[in-house]
PDB file of C-alpha atoms in Angstrom:
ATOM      1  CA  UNK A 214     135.854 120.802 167.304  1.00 46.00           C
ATOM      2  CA  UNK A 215     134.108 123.391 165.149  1.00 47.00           C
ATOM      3  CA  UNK A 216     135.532 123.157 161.229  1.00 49.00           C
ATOM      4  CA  UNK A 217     136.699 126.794 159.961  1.00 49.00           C
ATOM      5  CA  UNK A 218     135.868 127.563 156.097  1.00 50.00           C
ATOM      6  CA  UNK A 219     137.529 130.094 155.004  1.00 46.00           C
ATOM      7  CA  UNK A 220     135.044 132.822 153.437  1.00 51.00           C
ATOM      8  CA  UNK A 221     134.593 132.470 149.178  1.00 54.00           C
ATOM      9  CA  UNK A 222     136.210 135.358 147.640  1.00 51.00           C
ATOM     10  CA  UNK A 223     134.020 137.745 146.223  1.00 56.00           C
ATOM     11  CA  UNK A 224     134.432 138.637 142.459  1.00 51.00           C
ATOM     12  CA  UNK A 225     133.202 141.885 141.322  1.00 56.00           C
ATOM     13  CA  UNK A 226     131.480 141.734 138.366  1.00 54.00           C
ATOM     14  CA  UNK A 227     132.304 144.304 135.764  1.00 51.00           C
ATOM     15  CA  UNK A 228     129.084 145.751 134.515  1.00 53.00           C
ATOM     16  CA  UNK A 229     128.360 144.588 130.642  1.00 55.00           C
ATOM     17  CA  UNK A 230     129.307 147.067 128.232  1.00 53.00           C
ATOM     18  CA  UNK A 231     125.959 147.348 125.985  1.00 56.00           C
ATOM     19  CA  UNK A 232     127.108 147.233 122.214  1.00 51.00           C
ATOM     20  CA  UNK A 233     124.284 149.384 120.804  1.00 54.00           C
ATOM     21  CA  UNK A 234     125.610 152.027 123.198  1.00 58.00           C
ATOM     22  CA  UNK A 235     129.423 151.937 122.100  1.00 67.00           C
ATOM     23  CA  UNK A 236     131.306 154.595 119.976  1.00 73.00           C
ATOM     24  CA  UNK A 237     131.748 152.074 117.271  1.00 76.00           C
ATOM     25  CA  UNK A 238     127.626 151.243 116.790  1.00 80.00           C
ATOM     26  CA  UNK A 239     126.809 154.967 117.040  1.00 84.00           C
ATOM     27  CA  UNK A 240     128.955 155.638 113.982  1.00 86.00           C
ATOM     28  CA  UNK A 241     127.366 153.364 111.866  1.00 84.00           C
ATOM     29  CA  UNK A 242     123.652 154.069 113.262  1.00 87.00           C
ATOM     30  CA  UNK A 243     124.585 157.760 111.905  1.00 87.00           C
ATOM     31  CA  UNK A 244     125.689 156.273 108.540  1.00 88.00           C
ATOM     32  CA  UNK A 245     122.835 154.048 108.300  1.00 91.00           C
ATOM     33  CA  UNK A 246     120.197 156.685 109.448  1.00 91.00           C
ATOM     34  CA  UNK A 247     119.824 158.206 106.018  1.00 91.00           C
ATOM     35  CA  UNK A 248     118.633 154.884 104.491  1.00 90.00           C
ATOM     36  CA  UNK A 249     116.290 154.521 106.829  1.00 91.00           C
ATOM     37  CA  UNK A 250     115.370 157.134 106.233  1.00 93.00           C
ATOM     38  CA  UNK A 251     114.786 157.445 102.732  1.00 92.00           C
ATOM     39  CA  UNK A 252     113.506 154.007 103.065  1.00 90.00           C
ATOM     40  CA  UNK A 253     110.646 154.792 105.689  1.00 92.00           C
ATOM     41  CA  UNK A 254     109.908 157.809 103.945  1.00 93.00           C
ATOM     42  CA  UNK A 255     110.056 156.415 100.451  1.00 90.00           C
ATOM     43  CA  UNK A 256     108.763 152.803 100.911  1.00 87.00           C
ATOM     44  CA  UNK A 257     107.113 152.161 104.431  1.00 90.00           C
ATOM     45  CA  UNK A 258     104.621 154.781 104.530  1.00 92.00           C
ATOM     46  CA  UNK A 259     104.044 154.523 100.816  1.00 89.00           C
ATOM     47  CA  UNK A 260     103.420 151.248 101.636  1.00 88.00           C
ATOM     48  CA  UNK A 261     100.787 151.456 104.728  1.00 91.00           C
ATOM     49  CA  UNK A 262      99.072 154.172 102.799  1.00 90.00           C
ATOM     50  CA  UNK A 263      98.167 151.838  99.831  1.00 90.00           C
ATOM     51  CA  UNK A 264      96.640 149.462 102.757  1.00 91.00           C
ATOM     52  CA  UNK A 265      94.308 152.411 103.779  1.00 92.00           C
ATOM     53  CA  UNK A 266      93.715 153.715 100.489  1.00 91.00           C
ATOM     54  CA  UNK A 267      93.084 149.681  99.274  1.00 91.00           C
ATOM     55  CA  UNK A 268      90.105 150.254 102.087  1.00 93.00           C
ATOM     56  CA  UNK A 269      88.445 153.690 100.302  1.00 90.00           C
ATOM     57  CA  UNK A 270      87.970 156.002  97.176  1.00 88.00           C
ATOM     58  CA  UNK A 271      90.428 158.498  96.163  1.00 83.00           C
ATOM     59  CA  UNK A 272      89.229 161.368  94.573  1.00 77.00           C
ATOM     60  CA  UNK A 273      91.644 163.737  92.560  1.00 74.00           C
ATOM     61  CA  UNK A 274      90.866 166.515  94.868  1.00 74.00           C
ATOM     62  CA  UNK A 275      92.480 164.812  97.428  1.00 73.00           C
ATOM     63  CA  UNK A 276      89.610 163.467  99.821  1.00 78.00           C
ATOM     64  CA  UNK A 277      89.713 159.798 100.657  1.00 81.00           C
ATOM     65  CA  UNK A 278      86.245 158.299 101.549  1.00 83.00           C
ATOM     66  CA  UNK A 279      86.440 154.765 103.604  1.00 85.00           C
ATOM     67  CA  UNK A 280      84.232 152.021 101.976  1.00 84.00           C
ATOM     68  CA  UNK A 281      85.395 148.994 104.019  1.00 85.00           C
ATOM     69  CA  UNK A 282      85.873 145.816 101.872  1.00 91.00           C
ATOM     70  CA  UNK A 283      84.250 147.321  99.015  1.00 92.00           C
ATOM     71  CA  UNK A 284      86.880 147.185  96.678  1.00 92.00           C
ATOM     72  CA  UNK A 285      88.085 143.748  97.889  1.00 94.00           C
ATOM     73  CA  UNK A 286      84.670 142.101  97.014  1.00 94.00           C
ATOM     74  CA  UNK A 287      84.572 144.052  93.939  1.00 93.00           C
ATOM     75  CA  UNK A 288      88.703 142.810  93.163  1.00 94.00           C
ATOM     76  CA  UNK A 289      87.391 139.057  93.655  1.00 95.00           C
ATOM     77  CA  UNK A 290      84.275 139.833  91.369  1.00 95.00           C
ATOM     78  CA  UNK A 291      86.037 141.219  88.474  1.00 94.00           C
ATOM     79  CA  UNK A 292      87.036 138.829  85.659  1.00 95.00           C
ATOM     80  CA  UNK A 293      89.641 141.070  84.682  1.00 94.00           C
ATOM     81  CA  UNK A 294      91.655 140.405  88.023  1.00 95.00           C
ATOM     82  CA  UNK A 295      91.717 137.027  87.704  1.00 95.00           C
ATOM     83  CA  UNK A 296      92.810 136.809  84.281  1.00 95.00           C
ATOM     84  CA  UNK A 297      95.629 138.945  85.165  1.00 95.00           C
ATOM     85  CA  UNK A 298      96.600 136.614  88.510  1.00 94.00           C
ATOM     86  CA  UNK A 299      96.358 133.947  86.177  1.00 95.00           C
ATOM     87  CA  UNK A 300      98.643 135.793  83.050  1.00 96.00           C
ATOM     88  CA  UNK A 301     100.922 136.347  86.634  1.00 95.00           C
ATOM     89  CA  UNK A 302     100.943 132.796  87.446  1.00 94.00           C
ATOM     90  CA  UNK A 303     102.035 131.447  84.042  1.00 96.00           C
ATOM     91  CA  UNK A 304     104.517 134.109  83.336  1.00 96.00           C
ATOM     92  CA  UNK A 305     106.452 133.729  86.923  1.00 94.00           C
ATOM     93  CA  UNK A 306     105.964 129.788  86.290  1.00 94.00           C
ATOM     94  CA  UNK A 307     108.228 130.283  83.544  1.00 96.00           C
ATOM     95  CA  UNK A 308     110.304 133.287  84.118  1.00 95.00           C
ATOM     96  CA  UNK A 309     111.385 131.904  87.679  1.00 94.00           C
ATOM     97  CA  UNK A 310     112.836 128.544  86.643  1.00 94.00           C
ATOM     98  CA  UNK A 311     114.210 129.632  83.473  1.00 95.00           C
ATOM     99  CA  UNK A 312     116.458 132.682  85.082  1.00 95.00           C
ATOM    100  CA  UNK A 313     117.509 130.802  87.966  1.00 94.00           C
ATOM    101  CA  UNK A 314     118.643 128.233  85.755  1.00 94.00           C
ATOM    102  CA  UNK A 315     120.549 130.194  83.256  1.00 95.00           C
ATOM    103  CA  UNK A 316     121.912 132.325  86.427  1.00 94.00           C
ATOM    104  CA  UNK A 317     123.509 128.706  88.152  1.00 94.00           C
ATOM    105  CA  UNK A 318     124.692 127.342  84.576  1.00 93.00           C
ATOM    106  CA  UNK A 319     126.880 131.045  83.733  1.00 92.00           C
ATOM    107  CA  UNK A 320     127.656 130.764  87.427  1.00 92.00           C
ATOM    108  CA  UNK A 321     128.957 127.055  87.422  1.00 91.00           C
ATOM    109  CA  UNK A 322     130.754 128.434  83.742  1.00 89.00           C
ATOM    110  CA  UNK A 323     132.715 131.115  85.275  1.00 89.00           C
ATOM    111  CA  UNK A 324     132.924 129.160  88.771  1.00 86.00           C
ATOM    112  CA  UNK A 325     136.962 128.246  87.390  1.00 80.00           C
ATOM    113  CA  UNK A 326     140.613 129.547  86.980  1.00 74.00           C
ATOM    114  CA  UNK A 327     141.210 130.691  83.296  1.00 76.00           C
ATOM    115  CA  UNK A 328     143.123 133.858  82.020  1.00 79.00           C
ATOM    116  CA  UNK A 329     140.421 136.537  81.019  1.00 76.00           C
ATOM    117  CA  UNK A 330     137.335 135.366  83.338  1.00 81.00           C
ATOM    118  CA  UNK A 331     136.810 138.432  85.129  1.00 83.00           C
ATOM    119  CA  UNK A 332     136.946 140.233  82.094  1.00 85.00           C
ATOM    120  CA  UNK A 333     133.847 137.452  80.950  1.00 83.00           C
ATOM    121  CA  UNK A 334     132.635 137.993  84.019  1.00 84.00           C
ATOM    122  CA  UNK A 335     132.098 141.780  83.544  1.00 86.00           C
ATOM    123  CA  UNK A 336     130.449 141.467  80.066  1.00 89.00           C
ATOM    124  CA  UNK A 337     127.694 138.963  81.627  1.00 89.00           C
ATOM    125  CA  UNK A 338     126.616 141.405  84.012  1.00 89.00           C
ATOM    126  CA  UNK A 339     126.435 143.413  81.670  1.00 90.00           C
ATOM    127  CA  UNK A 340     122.758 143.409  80.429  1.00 91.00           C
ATOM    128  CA  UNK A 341     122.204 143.913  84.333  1.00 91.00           C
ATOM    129  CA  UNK A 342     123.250 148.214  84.352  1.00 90.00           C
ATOM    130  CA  UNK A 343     121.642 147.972  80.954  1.00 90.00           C
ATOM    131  CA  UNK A 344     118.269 150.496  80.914  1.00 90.00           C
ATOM    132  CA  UNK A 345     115.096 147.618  80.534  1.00 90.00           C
ATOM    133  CA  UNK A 346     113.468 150.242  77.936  1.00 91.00           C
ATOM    134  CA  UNK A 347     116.444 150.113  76.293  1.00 92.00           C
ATOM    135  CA  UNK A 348     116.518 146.382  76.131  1.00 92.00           C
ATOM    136  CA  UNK A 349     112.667 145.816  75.134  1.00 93.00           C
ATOM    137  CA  UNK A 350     113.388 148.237  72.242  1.00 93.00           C
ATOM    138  CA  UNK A 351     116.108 145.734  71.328  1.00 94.00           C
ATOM    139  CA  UNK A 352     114.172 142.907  71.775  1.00 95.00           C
ATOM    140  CA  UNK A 353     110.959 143.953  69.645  1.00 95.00           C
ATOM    141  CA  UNK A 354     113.132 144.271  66.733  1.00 94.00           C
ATOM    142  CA  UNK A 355     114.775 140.656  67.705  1.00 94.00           C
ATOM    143  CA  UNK A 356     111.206 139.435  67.914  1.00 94.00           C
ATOM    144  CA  UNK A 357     109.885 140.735  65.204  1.00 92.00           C
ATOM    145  CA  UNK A 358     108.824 138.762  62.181  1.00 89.00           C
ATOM    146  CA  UNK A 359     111.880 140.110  60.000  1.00 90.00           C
ATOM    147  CA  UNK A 360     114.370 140.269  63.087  1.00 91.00           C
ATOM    148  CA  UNK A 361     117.622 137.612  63.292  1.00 93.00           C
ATOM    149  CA  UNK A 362     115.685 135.052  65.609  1.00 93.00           C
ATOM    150  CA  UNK A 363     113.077 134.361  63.128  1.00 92.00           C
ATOM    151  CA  UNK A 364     115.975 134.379  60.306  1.00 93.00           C
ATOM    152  CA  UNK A 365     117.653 131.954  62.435  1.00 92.00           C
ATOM    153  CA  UNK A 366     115.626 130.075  62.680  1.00 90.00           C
ATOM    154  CA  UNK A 367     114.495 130.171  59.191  1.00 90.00           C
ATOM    155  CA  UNK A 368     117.834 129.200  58.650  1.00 90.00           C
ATOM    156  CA  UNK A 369     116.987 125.455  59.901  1.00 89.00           C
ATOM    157  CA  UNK A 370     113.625 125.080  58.100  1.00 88.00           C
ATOM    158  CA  UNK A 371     111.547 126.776  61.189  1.00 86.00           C
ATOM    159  CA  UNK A 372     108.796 129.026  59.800  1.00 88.00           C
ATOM    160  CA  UNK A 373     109.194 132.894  61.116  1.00 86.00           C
ATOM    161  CA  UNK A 374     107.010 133.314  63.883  1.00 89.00           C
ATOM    162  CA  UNK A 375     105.354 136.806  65.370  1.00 90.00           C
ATOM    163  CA  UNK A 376     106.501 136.346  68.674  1.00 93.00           C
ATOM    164  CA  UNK A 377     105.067 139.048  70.800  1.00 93.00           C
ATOM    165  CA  UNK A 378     101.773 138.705  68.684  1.00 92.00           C
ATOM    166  CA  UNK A 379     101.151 135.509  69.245  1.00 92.00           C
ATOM    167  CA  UNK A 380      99.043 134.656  73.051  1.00 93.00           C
ATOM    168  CA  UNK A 381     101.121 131.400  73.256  1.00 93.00           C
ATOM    169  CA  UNK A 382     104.386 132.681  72.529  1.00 94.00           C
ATOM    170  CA  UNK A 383     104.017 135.917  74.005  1.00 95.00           C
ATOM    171  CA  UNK A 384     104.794 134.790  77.648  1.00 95.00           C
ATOM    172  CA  UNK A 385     107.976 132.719  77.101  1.00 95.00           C
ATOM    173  CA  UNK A 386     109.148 136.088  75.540  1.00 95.00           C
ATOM    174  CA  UNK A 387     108.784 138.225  77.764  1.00 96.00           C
ATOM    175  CA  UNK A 388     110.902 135.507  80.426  1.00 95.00           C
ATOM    176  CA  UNK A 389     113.063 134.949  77.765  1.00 95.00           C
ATOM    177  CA  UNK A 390     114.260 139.074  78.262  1.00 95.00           C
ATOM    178  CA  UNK A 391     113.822 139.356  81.882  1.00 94.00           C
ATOM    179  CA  UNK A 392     116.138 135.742  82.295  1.00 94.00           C
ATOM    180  CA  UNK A 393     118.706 137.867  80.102  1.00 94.00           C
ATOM    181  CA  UNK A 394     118.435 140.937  82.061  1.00 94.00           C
ATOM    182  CA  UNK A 395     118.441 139.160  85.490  1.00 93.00           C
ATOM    183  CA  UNK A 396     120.984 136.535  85.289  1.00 93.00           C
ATOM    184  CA  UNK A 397     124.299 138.577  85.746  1.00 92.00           C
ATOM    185  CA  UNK A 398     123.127 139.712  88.995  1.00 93.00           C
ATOM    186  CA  UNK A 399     122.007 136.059  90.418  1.00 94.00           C
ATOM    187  CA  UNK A 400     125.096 134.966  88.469  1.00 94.00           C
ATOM    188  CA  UNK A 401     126.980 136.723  90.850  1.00 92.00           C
ATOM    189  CA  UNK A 402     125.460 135.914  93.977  1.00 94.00           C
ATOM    190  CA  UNK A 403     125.524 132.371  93.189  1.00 94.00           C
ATOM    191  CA  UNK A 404     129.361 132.448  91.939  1.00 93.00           C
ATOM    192  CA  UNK A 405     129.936 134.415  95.298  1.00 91.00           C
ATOM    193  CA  UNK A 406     128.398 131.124  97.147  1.00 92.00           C
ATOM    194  CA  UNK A 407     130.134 128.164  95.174  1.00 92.00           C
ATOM    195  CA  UNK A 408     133.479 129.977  96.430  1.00 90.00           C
ATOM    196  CA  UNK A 409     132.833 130.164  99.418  1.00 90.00           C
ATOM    197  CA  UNK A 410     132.483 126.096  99.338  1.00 89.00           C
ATOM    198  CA  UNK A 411     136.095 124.455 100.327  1.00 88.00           C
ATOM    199  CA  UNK A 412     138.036 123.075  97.686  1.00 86.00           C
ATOM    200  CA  UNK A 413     138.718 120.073  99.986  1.00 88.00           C
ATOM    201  CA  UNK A 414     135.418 118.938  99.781  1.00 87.00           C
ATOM    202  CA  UNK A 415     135.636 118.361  95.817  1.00 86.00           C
ATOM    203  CA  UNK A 416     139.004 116.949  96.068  1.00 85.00           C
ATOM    204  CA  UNK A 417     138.052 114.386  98.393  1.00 88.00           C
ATOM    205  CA  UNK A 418     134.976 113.350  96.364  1.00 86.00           C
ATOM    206  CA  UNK A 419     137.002 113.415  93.418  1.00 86.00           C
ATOM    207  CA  UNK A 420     139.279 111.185  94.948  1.00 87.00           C
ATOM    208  CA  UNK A 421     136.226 108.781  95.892  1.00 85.00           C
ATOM    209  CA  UNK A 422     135.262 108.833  92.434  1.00 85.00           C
ATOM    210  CA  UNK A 423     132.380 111.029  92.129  1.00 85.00           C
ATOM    211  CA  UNK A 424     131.884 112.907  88.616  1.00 88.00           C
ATOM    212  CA  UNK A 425     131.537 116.494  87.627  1.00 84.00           C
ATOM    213  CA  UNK A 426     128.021 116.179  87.178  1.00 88.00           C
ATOM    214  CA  UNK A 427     127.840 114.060  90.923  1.00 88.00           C
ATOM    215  CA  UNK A 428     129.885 116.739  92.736  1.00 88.00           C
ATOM    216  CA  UNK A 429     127.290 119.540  91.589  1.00 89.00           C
ATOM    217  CA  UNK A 430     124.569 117.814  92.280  1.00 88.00           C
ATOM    218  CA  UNK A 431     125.408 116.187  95.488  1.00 88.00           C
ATOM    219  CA  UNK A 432     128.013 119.074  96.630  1.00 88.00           C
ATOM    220  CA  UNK A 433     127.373 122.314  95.158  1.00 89.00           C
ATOM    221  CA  UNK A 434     123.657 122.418  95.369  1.00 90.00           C
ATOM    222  CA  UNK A 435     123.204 121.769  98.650  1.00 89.00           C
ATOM    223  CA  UNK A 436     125.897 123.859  99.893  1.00 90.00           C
ATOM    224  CA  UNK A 437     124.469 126.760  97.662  1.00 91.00           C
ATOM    225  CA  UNK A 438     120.987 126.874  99.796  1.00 89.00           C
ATOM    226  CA  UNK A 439     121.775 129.710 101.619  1.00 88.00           C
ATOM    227  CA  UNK A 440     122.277 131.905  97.901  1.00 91.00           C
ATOM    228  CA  UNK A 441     119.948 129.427  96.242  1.00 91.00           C
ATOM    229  CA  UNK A 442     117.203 130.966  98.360  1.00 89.00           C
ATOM    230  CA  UNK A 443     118.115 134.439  98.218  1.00 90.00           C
ATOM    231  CA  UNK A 444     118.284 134.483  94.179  1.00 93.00           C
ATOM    232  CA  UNK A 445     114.885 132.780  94.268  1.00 90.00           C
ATOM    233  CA  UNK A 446     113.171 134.908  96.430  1.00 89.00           C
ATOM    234  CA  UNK A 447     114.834 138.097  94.410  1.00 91.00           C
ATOM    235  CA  UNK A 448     113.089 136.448  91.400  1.00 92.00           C
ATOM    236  CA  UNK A 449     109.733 135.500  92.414  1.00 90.00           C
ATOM    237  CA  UNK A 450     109.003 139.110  93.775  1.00 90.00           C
ATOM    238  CA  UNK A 451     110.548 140.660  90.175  1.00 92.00           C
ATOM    239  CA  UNK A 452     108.916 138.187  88.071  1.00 93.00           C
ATOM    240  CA  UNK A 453     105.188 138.672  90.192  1.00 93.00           C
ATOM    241  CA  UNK A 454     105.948 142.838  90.080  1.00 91.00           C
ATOM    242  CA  UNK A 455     106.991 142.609  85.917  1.00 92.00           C
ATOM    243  CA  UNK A 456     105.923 145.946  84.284  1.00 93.00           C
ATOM    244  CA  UNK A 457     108.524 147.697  82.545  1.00 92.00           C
ATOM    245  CA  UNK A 458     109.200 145.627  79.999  1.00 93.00           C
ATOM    246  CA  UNK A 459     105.620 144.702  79.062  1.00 94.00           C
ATOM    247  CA  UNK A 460     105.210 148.542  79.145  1.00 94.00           C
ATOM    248  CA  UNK A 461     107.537 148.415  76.228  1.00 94.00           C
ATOM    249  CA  UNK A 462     107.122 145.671  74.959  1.00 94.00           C
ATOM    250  CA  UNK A 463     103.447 144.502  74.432  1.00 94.00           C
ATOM    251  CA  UNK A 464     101.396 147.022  76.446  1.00 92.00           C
ATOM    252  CA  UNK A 465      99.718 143.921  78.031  1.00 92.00           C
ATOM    253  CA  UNK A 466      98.396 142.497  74.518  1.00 89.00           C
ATOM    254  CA  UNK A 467      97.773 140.520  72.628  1.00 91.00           C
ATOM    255  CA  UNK A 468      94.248 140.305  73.722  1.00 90.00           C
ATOM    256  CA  UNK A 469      95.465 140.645  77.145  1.00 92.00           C
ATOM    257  CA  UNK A 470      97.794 137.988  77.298  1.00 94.00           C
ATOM    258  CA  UNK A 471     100.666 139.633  79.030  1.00 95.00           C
ATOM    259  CA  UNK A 472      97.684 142.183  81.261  1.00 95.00           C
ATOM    260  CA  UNK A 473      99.729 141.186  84.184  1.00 95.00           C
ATOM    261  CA  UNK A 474      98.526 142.077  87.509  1.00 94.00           C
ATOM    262  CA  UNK A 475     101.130 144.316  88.071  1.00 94.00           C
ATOM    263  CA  UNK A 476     100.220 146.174  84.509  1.00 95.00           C
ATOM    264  CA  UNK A 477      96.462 146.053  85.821  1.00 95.00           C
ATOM    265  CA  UNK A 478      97.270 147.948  88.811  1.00 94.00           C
ATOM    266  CA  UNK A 479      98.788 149.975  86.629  1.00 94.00           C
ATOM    267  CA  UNK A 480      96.133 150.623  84.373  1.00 94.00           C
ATOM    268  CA  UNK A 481      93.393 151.057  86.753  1.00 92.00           C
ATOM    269  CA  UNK A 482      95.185 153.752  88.632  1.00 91.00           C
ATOM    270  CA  UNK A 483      96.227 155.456  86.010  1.00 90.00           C
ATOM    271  CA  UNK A 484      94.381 155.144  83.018  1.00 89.00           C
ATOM    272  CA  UNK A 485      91.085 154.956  85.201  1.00 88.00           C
ATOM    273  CA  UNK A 486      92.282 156.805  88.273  1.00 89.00           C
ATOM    274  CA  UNK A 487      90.592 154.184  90.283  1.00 90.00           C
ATOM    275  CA  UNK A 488      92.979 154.563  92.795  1.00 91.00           C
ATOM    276  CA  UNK A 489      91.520 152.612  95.487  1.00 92.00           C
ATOM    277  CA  UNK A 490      90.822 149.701  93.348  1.00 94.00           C
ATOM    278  CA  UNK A 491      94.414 149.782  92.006  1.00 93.00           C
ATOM    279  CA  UNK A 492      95.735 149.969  95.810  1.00 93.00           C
ATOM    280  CA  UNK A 493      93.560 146.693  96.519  1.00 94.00           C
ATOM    281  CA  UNK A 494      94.780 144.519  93.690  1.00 94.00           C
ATOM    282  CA  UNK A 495      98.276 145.631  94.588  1.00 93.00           C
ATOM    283  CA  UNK A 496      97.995 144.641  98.532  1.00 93.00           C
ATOM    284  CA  UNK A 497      96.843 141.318  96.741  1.00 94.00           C
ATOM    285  CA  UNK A 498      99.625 141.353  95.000  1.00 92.00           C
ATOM    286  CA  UNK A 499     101.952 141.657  97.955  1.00 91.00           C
ATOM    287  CA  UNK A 500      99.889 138.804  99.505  1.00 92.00           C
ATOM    288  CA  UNK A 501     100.623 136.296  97.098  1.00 92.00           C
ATOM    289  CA  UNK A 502     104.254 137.616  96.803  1.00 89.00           C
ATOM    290  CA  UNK A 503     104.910 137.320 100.531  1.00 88.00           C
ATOM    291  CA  UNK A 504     103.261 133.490 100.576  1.00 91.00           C
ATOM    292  CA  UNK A 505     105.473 132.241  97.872  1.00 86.00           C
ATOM    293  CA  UNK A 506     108.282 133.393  99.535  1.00 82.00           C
ATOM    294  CA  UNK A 507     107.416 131.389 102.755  1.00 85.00           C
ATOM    295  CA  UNK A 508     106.867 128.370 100.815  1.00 86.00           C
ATOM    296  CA  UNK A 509     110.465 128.993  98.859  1.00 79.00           C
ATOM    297  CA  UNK A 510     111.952 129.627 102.581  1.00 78.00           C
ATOM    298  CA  UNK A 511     110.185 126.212 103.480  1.00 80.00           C
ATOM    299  CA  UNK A 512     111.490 123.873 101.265  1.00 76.00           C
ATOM    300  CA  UNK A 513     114.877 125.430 100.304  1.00 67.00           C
ATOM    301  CA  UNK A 514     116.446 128.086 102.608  1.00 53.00           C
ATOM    302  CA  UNK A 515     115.779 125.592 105.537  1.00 56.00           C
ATOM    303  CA  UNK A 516     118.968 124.730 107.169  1.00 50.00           C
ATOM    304  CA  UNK A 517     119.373 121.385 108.115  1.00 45.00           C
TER     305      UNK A 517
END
């Protein structure tokens, strides 16, 4: 005797709403469309037409004449650029780890319940809305041989120093001000991150009898990747494009000790009008900005 199965009941499907077509996405595509914008307009095709120009000869009447990989093997000849990578390389050695540093120490500082800390809070970001000709004006007279660091240090038997004369000390100073105008911004982002971190977490290590110093180290850092990374990467591209306050500060002296490669692009494209030269040494420059953020992305913002 044949077996009767009743038939499977059909469900209709409801056809999938696509979000990118919904009132609520099209509203914020037209809020977001000025941006981009500005930012296409301003900074993408900016951008691709230094990669042409990097490839030619600009002339002030506004002609452009290709030369290939002229300028390239002319950038990679010139002793000039390499001093300057190399001025880059010490001065982003230093600047990076000493701002990131100070930025996690005020962070950890104001990371706490006390009456007044937003107030505190507010005056550390200050030097951030702070104008950075403003603050190398400041700093040249700190830094000068009669200014209060050398009388402070005079104070303790250390002989006055010319800071931003001096090829050795020149470097450190120039960190030294971009680590003060830089932290309260990476201050924040990394205050942001250690409370977003659970409270539990610290009281149970706390209650296993881990230290202050153990729960930062073996808690808060790793947990702080995520804005670890970001505040790393924000530094390594402002300490490898440095300008205004050398500008200001040294003009790229002594003897070229502060000629960043940022100031030589500079230079050559405006003080020499060499604009395709200038346009090759800065697609160099974003190079060597864009590796050392994939190595930072490598070794710290990987997620485990």
């Amino acid at each position: 005797m044949a077996t009767i199965t009743a038939p499977t009941p059909q469900v209709r499907k409801e056809p999938r709403r696509k979000i990118w077509t919904s009132n609520g996405a099209l509203i914020a595509y037209v809020f977001i469309l000025p941006y981009v914008l500005f930012f296409t307009i301003f900074r993408i095709i900016p951008a691709l037409y230094g990669i042409v120009l990097s490839f030619g000869e600009y002339s002030l009447g506004g002609s452009l004449e290709l030369l290939g990989l002229d300028n390239y093997r002319r950038l990679f000849a010139d002793e000039l650029f390499w001093n300057a990578l190399k001025v880059t390389g010490i001065y982003a050695a230093v600047a990076i780890p000493m701002t990131v540093a100070i930025s996690l120490a005020m962070a950890q500082l104001c990371n706490r319940v006390m009456r007044g800390m937003s107030f505190y809070r507010s005056i550390f970001f200050l030097p951030v809305v702070t104008s950075p000709v403003l603050s190398g004006l400041v700093f040249i007279w700190i830094f000068s041989p009669d200014g209060p660091l050398n009388w402070v240090l005079g104070s303790v038997g250390i002989p006055a120093t010319n800071w931003l004369q001096s090829s050795f000390w020149v470097l450190p100073s120039l960190a030294l001000v971009s680590a003060w105008m830089n932290f309260g911004y990476n201050m924040l982002i990394l205050l942001a991150g250690m409370l977003a971190i659970p409270q539990d977490y610290y009281e149970a290590a706390q209650l296993d009898g881990a230290n202050a110093w153990q729960r930062f180290v073996k808690m808060t850092l790793p947990l702080l990747k995520p804005a670890l990374f970001f505040v790393l990467v924000l530094e390594t591209v402002k300490s490898f494009q440095v300008f205004d306050t050398i500008y200001v500060m040294t003009g790229g002296g002594p003897v070229r000790a502060s000629y960043t490669l940022t100031y030589m692009i500079y230079d050559q494209g405006f003080g020499y009008f060499d604009f395709g030269y200038a346009s090759a040494a800065g697609v160099v420059l974003l190079v060597i900005t864009l590796i050392f953020s994939l190595i930072q992305r490598r070794l710290v913002g990987r997620s485990h």
